[in-house]
Amino acid sequence: MTNTSGTIGDPQAGSDTAPLRAKWGWIIALGVVYLIAGFIALGSVMMATVVSVFIVGVMMIIAGVAEVFSAFQIKSWGKFLLWALLGVLYIVAGFVTFQNPLLAAALLTLVLGASLVASGIMRIFLAFSMKRETPWIWVVLSGVITLLLGLLILARWPVSSLYILGLFLGIDLIMAGAGWIGLGFGLRRVR
């Protein structure tokens, strides 16, 4: 049996990151693009909300077309009709998001708020069920924050639907950009 612990401590020993190390500058540039896009999204959260709704609409149309095409691979009529109907519903829902993006944003925000409330409650219950474990307080804290965020979104709904999706998109882009930049500088140091 070989000991692989030596390769973990020695960054030059593993060749998994060698291609990435050679492109550290491009990774940092990608992070900067993400950061700029995130700050633009935060500068106009309503426009970012509409853009994110359009992206969801496009994904629904693509998923619907894929469902319809995969329906033709099914041999029985009952399942074919079910898959084809599901695909058509996805396509119609995707086009509805283009027709009324504010209504789609309101529905997506409502689902997001309800999901955060449910997720927060489940995390709190999970934390109290693992109370004998050491990090349970962090799980409780995470659950409480998620629960409060979901309640805050729902309390301000439907007004919150004008900015929540764009705000989350902007924050996500900034965090992803910071992550890519950190990775790029980390890979540069390893060189």
Tab-separated table of C-alpha atoms in Angstrom:
chain	number	residue	atom	x	y	z
A	1	MET	CA	0.000	0.000	0.000
A	2	THR	CA	1.397	3.401	-0.945
A	3	ASN	CA	1.343	6.499	1.175
A	4	THR	CA	-0.306	9.405	-0.626
A	5	SER	CA	-0.063	11.867	2.226
A	6	GLY	CA	3.239	13.161	0.862
A	7	THR	CA	1.563	14.365	-2.316
A	8	ILE	CA	-0.959	16.465	-0.398
A	9	GLY	CA	1.689	18.543	1.353
A	10	ASP	CA	3.853	18.988	-1.756
A	11	PRO	CA	2.009	21.112	-4.347
A	12	GLN	CA	4.517	20.221	-7.058
A	13	ALA	CA	4.012	16.480	-6.576
A	14	GLY	CA	0.458	16.348	-7.964
A	15	SER	CA	-0.141	17.276	-11.577
A	16	ASP	CA	-3.884	17.890	-11.167
A	17	THR	CA	-3.465	21.651	-10.946
A	18	ALA	CA	-0.550	21.959	-13.393
A	19	PRO	CA	-2.780	23.063	-16.305
A	20	LEU	CA	-4.510	25.573	-14.024
A	21	ARG	CA	-1.237	26.945	-12.675
A	22	ALA	CA	-0.187	27.779	-16.221
A	23	LYS	CA	-3.386	29.807	-16.724
A	24	TRP	CA	-3.521	31.674	-13.401
A	25	GLY	CA	-3.727	35.043	-15.174
A	26	TRP	CA	-6.791	34.004	-17.149
A	27	ILE	CA	-8.444	32.740	-13.976
A	28	ILE	CA	-7.870	36.113	-12.300
A	29	ALA	CA	-9.238	37.866	-15.414
A	30	LEU	CA	-12.348	35.667	-15.238
A	31	GLY	CA	-12.768	36.662	-11.597
A	32	VAL	CA	-12.489	40.348	-12.499
A	33	VAL	CA	-15.187	39.908	-15.176
A	34	TYR	CA	-17.431	38.232	-12.595
A	35	LEU	CA	-16.779	41.072	-10.136
A	36	ILE	CA	-17.609	43.742	-12.702
A	37	ALA	CA	-20.781	41.915	-13.748
A	38	GLY	CA	-21.770	41.544	-10.085
A	39	PHE	CA	-21.313	45.235	-9.362
A	40	ILE	CA	-23.278	46.125	-12.513
A	41	ALA	CA	-26.058	43.789	-11.343
A	42	LEU	CA	-26.063	45.419	-7.894
A	43	GLY	CA	-26.141	48.837	-9.560
A	44	SER	CA	-29.399	47.958	-11.299
A	45	VAL	CA	-31.034	45.135	-9.366
A	46	MET	CA	-34.374	45.488	-11.159
A	47	MET	CA	-32.716	45.051	-14.559
A	48	ALA	CA	-30.697	42.128	-13.158
A	49	THR	CA	-33.949	40.593	-11.908
A	50	VAL	CA	-35.483	40.828	-15.379
A	51	VAL	CA	-32.331	39.363	-16.946
A	52	SER	CA	-32.326	36.462	-14.484
A	53	VAL	CA	-36.015	35.804	-15.241
A	54	PHE	CA	-35.216	35.763	-18.972
A	55	ILE	CA	-32.406	33.278	-18.320
A	56	VAL	CA	-34.840	31.055	-16.407
A	57	GLY	CA	-37.260	31.362	-19.325
A	58	VAL	CA	-34.608	30.315	-21.838
A	59	MET	CA	-33.648	27.338	-19.660
A	60	MET	CA	-37.307	26.296	-19.414
A	61	ILE	CA	-37.669	26.432	-23.199
A	62	ILE	CA	-34.492	24.390	-23.692
A	63	ALA	CA	-35.658	21.850	-21.093
A	64	GLY	CA	-39.090	21.676	-22.755
A	65	VAL	CA	-37.623	21.039	-26.188
A	66	ALA	CA	-35.397	18.323	-24.704
A	67	GLU	CA	-38.455	16.737	-23.011
A	68	VAL	CA	-40.392	16.702	-26.294
A	69	PHE	CA	-37.455	15.168	-28.180
A	70	SER	CA	-36.950	12.549	-25.480
A	71	ALA	CA	-40.677	11.736	-25.578
A	72	PHE	CA	-40.147	10.305	-29.060
A	73	GLN	CA	-37.713	7.775	-27.567
A	74	ILE	CA	-40.483	6.237	-25.429
A	75	LYS	CA	-42.262	3.213	-26.825
A	76	SER	CA	-45.666	3.392	-25.077
A	77	TRP	CA	-48.291	6.002	-25.983
A	78	GLY	CA	-49.220	6.850	-22.401
A	79	LYS	CA	-45.693	7.749	-21.391
A	80	PHE	CA	-45.068	9.475	-24.724
A	81	LEU	CA	-48.059	11.758	-24.218
A	82	LEU	CA	-47.082	12.486	-20.624
A	83	TRP	CA	-43.493	13.411	-21.529
A	84	ALA	CA	-44.607	15.417	-24.572
A	85	LEU	CA	-47.196	17.304	-22.491
A	86	LEU	CA	-44.612	18.026	-19.809
A	87	GLY	CA	-42.226	19.348	-22.460
A	88	VAL	CA	-44.903	21.548	-24.003
A	89	LEU	CA	-45.792	22.931	-20.565
A	90	TYR	CA	-42.133	23.819	-19.993
A	91	ILE	CA	-41.989	25.565	-23.366
A	92	VAL	CA	-45.199	27.507	-22.687
A	93	ALA	CA	-43.969	28.497	-19.210
A	94	GLY	CA	-40.699	29.665	-20.750
A	95	PHE	CA	-42.526	31.883	-23.235
A	96	VAL	CA	-44.794	33.225	-20.467
A	97	THR	CA	-41.697	34.503	-18.673
A	98	PHE	CA	-40.914	36.554	-21.798
A	99	GLN	CA	-44.481	37.858	-21.978
A	100	ASN	CA	-44.649	38.957	-18.336
A	101	PRO	CA	-41.239	38.935	-16.648
A	102	LEU	CA	-42.496	40.786	-13.552
A	103	LEU	CA	-45.147	38.143	-12.856
A	104	ALA	CA	-42.527	35.438	-13.367
A	105	ALA	CA	-40.182	37.304	-11.001
A	106	ALA	CA	-42.964	37.494	-8.409
A	107	LEU	CA	-43.623	33.756	-8.639
A	108	LEU	CA	-39.928	32.864	-8.543
A	109	THR	CA	-39.403	35.139	-5.534
A	110	LEU	CA	-42.359	33.558	-3.725
A	111	VAL	CA	-40.934	30.082	-4.353
A	112	LEU	CA	-37.474	31.276	-3.257
A	113	GLY	CA	-38.807	32.761	-0.010
A	114	ALA	CA	-40.838	29.648	0.812
A	115	SER	CA	-37.849	27.425	0.017
A	116	LEU	CA	-35.587	29.449	2.306
A	117	VAL	CA	-38.123	29.231	5.150
A	118	ALA	CA	-38.440	25.459	4.718
A	119	SER	CA	-34.667	25.037	4.459
A	120	GLY	CA	-34.073	27.141	7.578
A	121	ILE	CA	-36.601	25.154	9.616
A	122	MET	CA	-35.105	21.854	8.460
A	123	ARG	CA	-31.571	23.009	9.359
A	124	ILE	CA	-32.682	24.073	12.828
A	125	PHE	CA	-34.332	20.692	13.427
A	126	LEU	CA	-31.235	18.950	12.068
A	127	ALA	CA	-28.994	20.954	14.395
A	128	PHE	CA	-30.995	20.079	17.491
A	129	SER	CA	-30.996	16.418	16.494
A	130	MET	CA	-27.175	16.460	16.376
A	131	LYS	CA	-26.751	18.408	19.604
A	132	ARG	CA	-24.136	15.995	20.926
A	133	GLU	CA	-21.879	16.830	17.979
A	134	THR	CA	-19.527	19.787	18.358
A	135	PRO	CA	-20.467	22.075	15.433
A	136	TRP	CA	-24.238	21.973	15.981
A	137	ILE	CA	-24.410	25.655	16.965
A	138	TRP	CA	-23.128	26.671	13.511
A	139	VAL	CA	-25.887	24.648	11.883
A	140	VAL	CA	-28.455	26.379	14.128
A	141	LEU	CA	-27.030	29.777	13.226
A	142	SER	CA	-27.117	28.930	9.526
A	143	GLY	CA	-30.719	27.727	9.845
A	144	VAL	CA	-31.830	30.831	11.741
A	145	ILE	CA	-30.236	33.146	9.154
A	146	THR	CA	-31.816	31.210	6.284
A	147	LEU	CA	-35.204	31.218	8.037
A	148	LEU	CA	-35.039	34.964	8.721
A	149	LEU	CA	-33.983	35.687	5.148
A	150	GLY	CA	-36.920	33.669	3.810
A	151	LEU	CA	-39.340	35.384	6.192
A	152	LEU	CA	-37.968	38.789	5.193
A	153	ILE	CA	-38.498	37.982	1.508
A	154	LEU	CA	-42.031	36.725	2.138
A	155	ALA	CA	-42.926	39.670	4.377
A	156	ARG	CA	-42.038	42.132	1.610
A	157	TRP	CA	-43.523	40.046	-1.215
A	158	PRO	CA	-44.586	40.979	-3.965
A	159	VAL	CA	-42.555	44.202	-3.722
A	160	SER	CA	-39.401	42.198	-2.972
A	161	SER	CA	-39.792	40.387	-6.292
A	162	LEU	CA	-38.596	43.531	-8.074
A	163	TYR	CA	-35.121	43.354	-6.573
A	164	ILE	CA	-34.446	40.067	-4.735
A	165	LEU	CA	-33.458	37.951	-7.742
A	166	GLY	CA	-31.194	40.701	-9.084
A	167	LEU	CA	-29.679	41.250	-5.643
A	168	PHE	CA	-28.948	37.536	-5.248
A	169	LEU	CA	-27.514	37.409	-8.787
A	170	GLY	CA	-25.214	40.357	-8.074
A	171	ILE	CA	-24.028	38.914	-4.765
A	172	ASP	CA	-23.456	35.505	-6.365
A	173	LEU	CA	-21.417	37.024	-9.192
A	174	ILE	CA	-19.281	39.020	-6.743
A	175	MET	CA	-18.648	35.992	-4.537
A	176	ALA	CA	-17.799	33.833	-7.570
A	177	GLY	CA	-15.459	36.541	-8.858
A	178	ALA	CA	-13.711	36.791	-5.507
A	179	GLY	CA	-13.357	33.002	-5.476
A	180	TRP	CA	-11.817	32.912	-8.952
A	181	ILE	CA	-9.434	35.744	-8.112
A	182	GLY	CA	-8.394	33.998	-4.891
A	183	LEU	CA	-7.834	30.757	-6.786
A	184	GLY	CA	-5.794	32.531	-9.447
A	185	PHE	CA	-3.523	34.230	-6.922
A	186	GLY	CA	-3.199	30.952	-5.005
A	187	LEU	CA	-2.110	29.155	-8.163
A	188	ARG	CA	0.351	31.959	-8.945
A	189	ARG	CA	1.948	31.556	-5.509
A	190	VAL	CA	2.345	27.813	-6.030
A	191	ARG	CA	4.306	28.418	-9.266
